[in-house]
Every structure is written in structure tokens, then in C-alpha cells.
């Protein structure tokens, strides 16, 4: 059967997609999520840019809802855990 292999986007393309879909996210959030996805891609994980968008949205909502009581790193790492599972945290940068 014919198959079409679609590779993951390059870092700058992934960052651009995230920026377009998360217009209210600051650059720090976009860079963090992009780095997370790139690290996962380098380890042959099948996480997609759509996963990154969901992580970013969740983290933004968490920080907004908690009115500053959740710091950036905690919010993003918590979001990664809830969207992709605890195993995915191994690709997240440490604070």
C-alpha cells in the first residue's frame, strides 16, 4: 500500500505555527513549548504541533485562572502532564 511520510516541521516553522495559534502567548511560552516539541521529535516521539497548541492553551488558562498564583514553569509542566502524560515531562526543560 502506498504511504506518505510527513516529517515534523523545523523549529522555526513549529514556532511560527504556535505563534499563529496562540496569539496571546508570550515569547517565553512559545519558545518553551517549541523546545519541548523539538526535544521530543529528536527522540522519535510522535507529539505534534497540535499537542503544543493544547499545552500552551492549557497553561495560559491555568495562569489566568489562578491569577498569578501559578508560575510559568509550573503551569507549562502541569499542562504537559495533563495533555500528554507524565512520561512526556522528560522532554521539558528544567527551570
Tab-separated table of N, CA and C in Angstrom:
chain	number	residue	atom	x	y	z
A	1	UNK	N	0.832	-1.179	0.000
A	1	UNK	CA	0.000	0.000	0.000
A	1	UNK	C	0.877	1.242	0.000
A	2	UNK	N	0.497	2.239	-0.782
A	2	UNK	CA	1.275	3.481	-0.793
A	2	UNK	C	1.169	4.196	0.552
A	3	UNK	N	2.256	4.803	0.943
A	3	UNK	CA	2.283	5.565	2.180
A	3	UNK	C	2.923	6.916	1.917
A	4	UNK	N	2.457	7.898	2.633
A	4	UNK	CA	3.051	9.226	2.557
A	4	UNK	C	3.639	9.528	3.923
A	5	UNK	N	4.928	9.789	3.943
A	5	UNK	CA	5.608	10.127	5.193
A	5	UNK	C	5.681	11.645	5.308
A	6	UNK	N	5.122	12.163	6.367
A	6	UNK	CA	5.172	13.595	6.625
A	6	UNK	C	6.040	13.800	7.858
A	7	UNK	N	7.135	14.494	7.660
A	7	UNK	CA	8.071	14.730	8.755
A	7	UNK	C	7.582	15.903	9.614
A	8	UNK	N	8.129	16.009	10.812
A	8	UNK	CA	7.785	17.113	11.690
A	8	UNK	C	8.376	18.405	11.138
A	9	UNK	N	7.733	19.539	11.439
A	9	UNK	CA	8.262	20.810	10.953
A	9	UNK	C	9.593	21.163	11.624
A	10	UNK	N	10.365	21.989	10.935
A	10	UNK	CA	11.595	22.524	11.525
A	10	UNK	C	11.225	23.445	12.675
A	11	UNK	N	12.222	23.764	13.508
A	11	UNK	CA	11.972	24.572	14.701
A	11	UNK	C	11.289	25.901	14.370
A	12	UNK	N	11.807	26.632	13.388
A	12	UNK	CA	11.237	27.943	13.071
A	12	UNK	C	9.813	27.827	12.526
A	13	UNK	N	9.524	26.760	11.790
A	13	UNK	CA	8.169	26.532	11.290
A	13	UNK	C	7.217	26.195	12.441
A	14	UNK	N	7.695	25.382	13.356
A	14	UNK	CA	6.876	24.995	14.502
A	14	UNK	C	6.574	26.214	15.377
A	15	UNK	N	7.587	27.034	15.596
A	15	UNK	CA	7.401	28.258	16.379
A	15	UNK	C	6.394	29.175	15.696
A	16	UNK	N	6.468	29.298	14.399
A	16	UNK	CA	5.539	30.136	13.641
A	16	UNK	C	4.098	29.618	13.758
A	17	UNK	N	3.925	28.312	13.686
A	17	UNK	CA	2.589	27.712	13.825
A	17	UNK	C	2.041	27.976	15.227
A	18	UNK	N	2.879	27.798	16.229
A	18	UNK	CA	2.441	28.059	17.608
A	18	UNK	C	2.076	29.530	17.790
A	19	UNK	N	2.899	30.412	17.256
A	19	UNK	CA	2.651	31.856	17.380
A	19	UNK	C	1.308	32.228	16.725
A	20	UNK	N	1.016	31.623	15.601
A	20	UNK	CA	-0.241	31.901	14.887
A	20	UNK	C	-1.450	31.400	15.674
A	21	UNK	N	-1.312	30.260	16.318
A	21	UNK	CA	-2.434	29.647	17.031
A	21	UNK	C	-2.550	30.057	18.490
A	22	UNK	N	-1.512	30.667	19.022
A	22	UNK	CA	-1.526	31.140	20.412
A	22	UNK	C	-1.155	32.630	20.442
A	23	UNK	N	-2.009	33.481	19.873
A	23	UNK	CA	-1.645	34.895	19.738
A	23	UNK	C	-1.455	35.626	21.072
A	24	UNK	N	-2.012	35.099	22.153
A	24	UNK	CA	-1.889	35.758	23.453
A	24	UNK	C	-0.734	35.216	24.292
A	25	UNK	N	-0.037	34.230	23.762
A	25	UNK	CA	1.106	33.651	24.493
A	25	UNK	C	2.322	34.552	24.328
A	26	UNK	N	3.077	34.690	25.401
A	26	UNK	CA	4.298	35.490	25.289
A	26	UNK	C	5.408	34.648	24.654
A	27	UNK	N	6.476	35.309	24.264
A	27	UNK	CA	7.574	34.621	23.578
A	27	UNK	C	8.195	33.534	24.441
A	28	UNK	N	8.250	33.754	25.723
A	28	UNK	CA	8.832	32.759	26.631
A	28	UNK	C	8.056	31.437	26.558
A	29	UNK	N	6.727	31.533	26.557
A	29	UNK	CA	5.878	30.343	26.474
A	29	UNK	C	6.076	29.646	25.126
A	30	UNK	N	6.063	30.416	24.059
A	30	UNK	CA	6.218	29.848	22.723
A	30	UNK	C	7.562	29.148	22.562
A	31	UNK	N	8.626	29.760	23.065
A	31	UNK	CA	9.961	29.167	22.980
A	31	UNK	C	10.035	27.883	23.803
A	32	UNK	N	9.459	27.901	24.985
A	32	UNK	CA	9.492	26.730	25.865
A	32	UNK	C	8.781	25.543	25.209
A	33	UNK	N	7.577	25.787	24.689
A	33	UNK	CA	6.799	24.714	24.075
A	33	UNK	C	7.491	24.220	22.803
A	34	UNK	N	8.056	25.137	22.029
A	34	UNK	CA	8.788	24.740	20.825
A	34	UNK	C	9.992	23.881	21.183
A	35	UNK	N	10.750	24.290	22.199
A	35	UNK	CA	11.901	23.490	22.638
A	35	UNK	C	11.468	22.106	23.104
A	36	UNK	N	10.354	22.060	23.823
A	36	UNK	CA	9.821	20.776	24.283
A	36	UNK	C	9.507	19.868	23.092
A	37	UNK	N	8.794	20.403	22.106
A	37	UNK	CA	8.426	19.606	20.938
A	37	UNK	C	9.648	19.156	20.152
A	38	UNK	N	10.619	20.037	19.977
A	38	UNK	CA	11.819	19.683	19.225
A	38	UNK	C	12.606	18.584	19.940
A	39	UNK	N	12.693	18.685	21.255
A	39	UNK	CA	13.384	17.649	22.030
A	39	UNK	C	12.660	16.309	21.873
A	40	UNK	N	11.336	16.339	21.908
A	40	UNK	CA	10.552	15.111	21.730
A	40	UNK	C	10.739	14.536	20.324
A	41	UNK	N	10.740	15.400	19.315
A	41	UNK	CA	10.946	14.937	17.935
A	41	UNK	C	12.308	14.276	17.788
A	42	UNK	N	13.316	14.858	18.417
A	42	UNK	CA	14.676	14.305	18.340
A	42	UNK	C	14.767	12.911	18.961
A	43	UNK	N	13.807	12.600	19.805
A	43	UNK	CA	13.765	11.287	20.452
A	43	UNK	C	12.659	10.397	19.877
A	44	UNK	N	12.241	10.726	18.661
A	44	UNK	CA	11.251	9.932	17.920
A	44	UNK	C	9.889	9.808	18.592
A	45	UNK	N	9.537	10.790	19.402
A	45	UNK	CA	8.178	10.824	19.958
A	45	UNK	C	7.244	11.374	18.890
A	46	UNK	N	6.011	10.968	18.930
A	46	UNK	CA	5.040	11.354	17.906
A	46	UNK	C	4.201	12.560	18.328
A	47	UNK	N	4.712	13.400	19.202
A	47	UNK	CA	3.975	14.581	19.627
A	47	UNK	C	3.912	15.570	18.463
A	48	UNK	N	2.766	16.202	18.308
A	48	UNK	CA	2.556	17.101	17.180
A	48	UNK	C	2.469	18.551	17.632
A	49	UNK	N	2.494	19.430	16.646
A	49	UNK	CA	2.337	20.847	16.954
A	49	UNK	C	0.955	21.100	17.566
A	50	UNK	N	-0.025	20.281	17.201
A	50	UNK	CA	-1.359	20.392	17.817
A	50	UNK	C	-1.258	20.112	19.317
A	51	UNK	N	-0.436	19.159	19.717
A	51	UNK	CA	-0.203	18.913	21.144
A	51	UNK	C	0.390	20.156	21.795
A	52	UNK	N	1.326	20.790	21.108
A	52	UNK	CA	1.940	22.013	21.632
A	52	UNK	C	0.928	23.131	21.804
A	53	UNK	N	0.016	23.256	20.857
A	53	UNK	CA	-1.038	24.269	20.957
A	53	UNK	C	-1.916	23.988	22.173
A	54	UNK	N	-2.275	22.735	22.365
A	54	UNK	CA	-3.098	22.371	23.525
A	54	UNK	C	-2.368	22.630	24.834
A	55	UNK	N	-1.081	22.336	24.875
A	55	UNK	CA	-0.281	22.612	26.074
A	55	UNK	C	-0.265	24.104	26.356
A	56	UNK	N	-0.008	24.895	25.334
A	56	UNK	CA	0.033	26.353	25.504
A	56	UNK	C	-1.295	26.916	25.971
A	57	UNK	N	-2.378	26.483	25.364
A	57	UNK	CA	-3.705	26.977	25.767
A	57	UNK	C	-4.015	26.622	27.212
A	58	UNK	N	-3.706	25.388	27.571
A	58	UNK	CA	-3.965	24.935	28.937
A	58	UNK	C	-3.147	25.769	29.930
A	59	UNK	N	-1.874	25.977	29.639
A	59	UNK	CA	-1.005	26.739	30.540
A	59	UNK	C	-1.468	28.186	30.676
A	60	UNK	N	-1.857	28.805	29.568
A	60	UNK	CA	-2.344	30.193	29.610
A	60	UNK	C	-3.597	30.278	30.467
A	61	UNK	N	-4.525	29.349	30.265
A	61	UNK	CA	-5.760	29.352	31.055
A	61	UNK	C	-5.462	29.122	32.535
A	62	UNK	N	-4.538	28.226	32.809
A	62	UNK	CA	-4.179	27.945	34.197
A	62	UNK	C	-3.593	29.186	34.874
A	63	UNK	N	-2.671	29.865	34.198
A	63	UNK	CA	-2.054	31.063	34.785
A	63	UNK	C	-3.080	32.187	34.940
A	64	UNK	N	-4.011	32.304	34.009
A	64	UNK	CA	-5.043	33.340	34.078
A	64	UNK	C	-6.043	33.036	35.183
A	65	UNK	N	-6.462	31.781	35.259
A	65	UNK	CA	-7.459	31.378	36.251
A	65	UNK	C	-6.924	31.511	37.666
A	66	UNK	N	-5.674	31.165	37.856
A	66	UNK	CA	-5.087	31.228	39.201
A	66	UNK	C	-4.559	32.618	39.527
A	67	UNK	N	-4.745	33.561	38.608
A	67	UNK	CA	-4.427	34.966	38.851
A	67	UNK	C	-3.021	35.170	39.419
A	68	UNK	N	-2.034	34.578	38.755
A	68	UNK	CA	-0.656	34.790	39.158
A	68	UNK	C	-0.148	33.849	40.231
A	69	UNK	N	-1.004	32.980	40.744
A	69	UNK	CA	-0.554	32.059	41.796
A	69	UNK	C	0.198	30.861	41.221
A	70	UNK	N	0.093	30.641	39.904
A	70	UNK	CA	0.844	29.559	39.257
A	70	UNK	C	1.967	30.198	38.456
A	71	UNK	N	3.187	29.841	38.767
A	71	UNK	CA	4.282	30.412	37.994
A	71	UNK	C	4.362	29.738	36.626
A	72	UNK	N	5.075	30.365	35.734
A	72	UNK	CA	5.159	29.940	34.342
A	72	UNK	C	5.592	28.482	34.221
A	73	UNK	N	6.702	28.127	34.839
A	73	UNK	CA	7.252	26.783	34.700
A	73	UNK	C	6.281	25.732	35.212
A	74	UNK	N	5.692	25.984	36.360
A	74	UNK	CA	4.726	25.035	36.920
A	74	UNK	C	3.530	24.875	35.985
A	75	UNK	N	3.017	25.979	35.468
A	75	UNK	CA	1.841	25.926	34.598
A	75	UNK	C	2.121	25.119	33.329
A	76	UNK	N	3.282	25.340	32.714
A	76	UNK	CA	3.600	24.626	31.473
A	76	UNK	C	3.852	23.147	31.755
A	77	UNK	N	4.609	22.838	32.791
A	77	UNK	CA	4.890	21.437	33.107
A	77	UNK	C	3.607	20.698	33.507
A	78	UNK	N	2.735	21.350	34.256
A	78	UNK	CA	1.452	20.761	34.625
A	78	UNK	C	0.635	20.480	33.366
A	79	UNK	N	0.654	21.414	32.423
A	79	UNK	CA	-0.086	21.260	31.170
A	79	UNK	C	0.451	20.102	30.334
A	80	UNK	N	1.767	19.978	30.266
A	80	UNK	CA	2.367	18.859	29.538
A	80	UNK	C	1.898	17.540	30.136
A	81	UNK	N	1.922	17.465	31.455
A	81	UNK	CA	1.493	16.254	32.152
A	81	UNK	C	0.032	15.920	31.831
A	82	UNK	N	-0.836	16.911	31.866
A	82	UNK	CA	-2.261	16.667	31.643
A	82	UNK	C	-2.597	16.393	30.185
A	83	UNK	N	-1.857	16.990	29.249
A	83	UNK	CA	-2.148	16.792	27.827
A	83	UNK	C	-1.522	15.501	27.300
A	84	UNK	N	-0.271	15.225	27.691
A	84	UNK	CA	0.462	14.101	27.108
A	84	UNK	C	0.836	12.999	28.101
A	85	UNK	N	0.713	13.272	29.358
A	85	UNK	CA	1.060	12.275	30.364
A	85	UNK	C	2.409	12.562	31.004
A	86	UNK	N	2.600	11.971	32.156
A	86	UNK	CA	3.801	12.208	32.959
A	86	UNK	C	5.089	11.836	32.228
A	87	UNK	N	5.027	10.822	31.380
A	87	UNK	CA	6.227	10.381	30.663
A	87	UNK	C	6.789	11.477	29.766
A	88	UNK	N	5.936	12.345	29.274
A	88	UNK	CA	6.362	13.419	28.365
A	88	UNK	C	7.208	14.480	29.074
A	89	UNK	N	7.127	14.548	30.385
A	89	UNK	CA	7.875	15.564	31.128
A	89	UNK	C	9.387	15.409	30.989
A	90	UNK	N	9.847	14.241	30.575
A	90	UNK	CA	11.295	14.046	30.421
A	90	UNK	C	11.870	14.947	29.330
A	91	UNK	N	11.026	15.468	28.431
A	91	UNK	CA	11.490	16.349	27.366
A	91	UNK	C	11.345	17.833	27.705
A	92	UNK	N	10.786	18.119	28.857
A	92	UNK	CA	10.595	19.510	29.290
A	92	UNK	C	11.859	20.014	29.977
A	93	UNK	N	12.211	21.244	29.660
A	93	UNK	CA	13.374	21.865	30.316
A	93	UNK	C	13.104	22.027	31.796
A	94	UNK	N	14.135	21.935	32.557
A	94	UNK	CA	14.049	22.219	33.992
A	94	UNK	C	14.132	23.738	34.179
A	95	UNK	N	13.514	24.241	35.245
A	95	UNK	CA	13.565	25.698	35.493
A	95	UNK	C	14.970	26.200	35.738
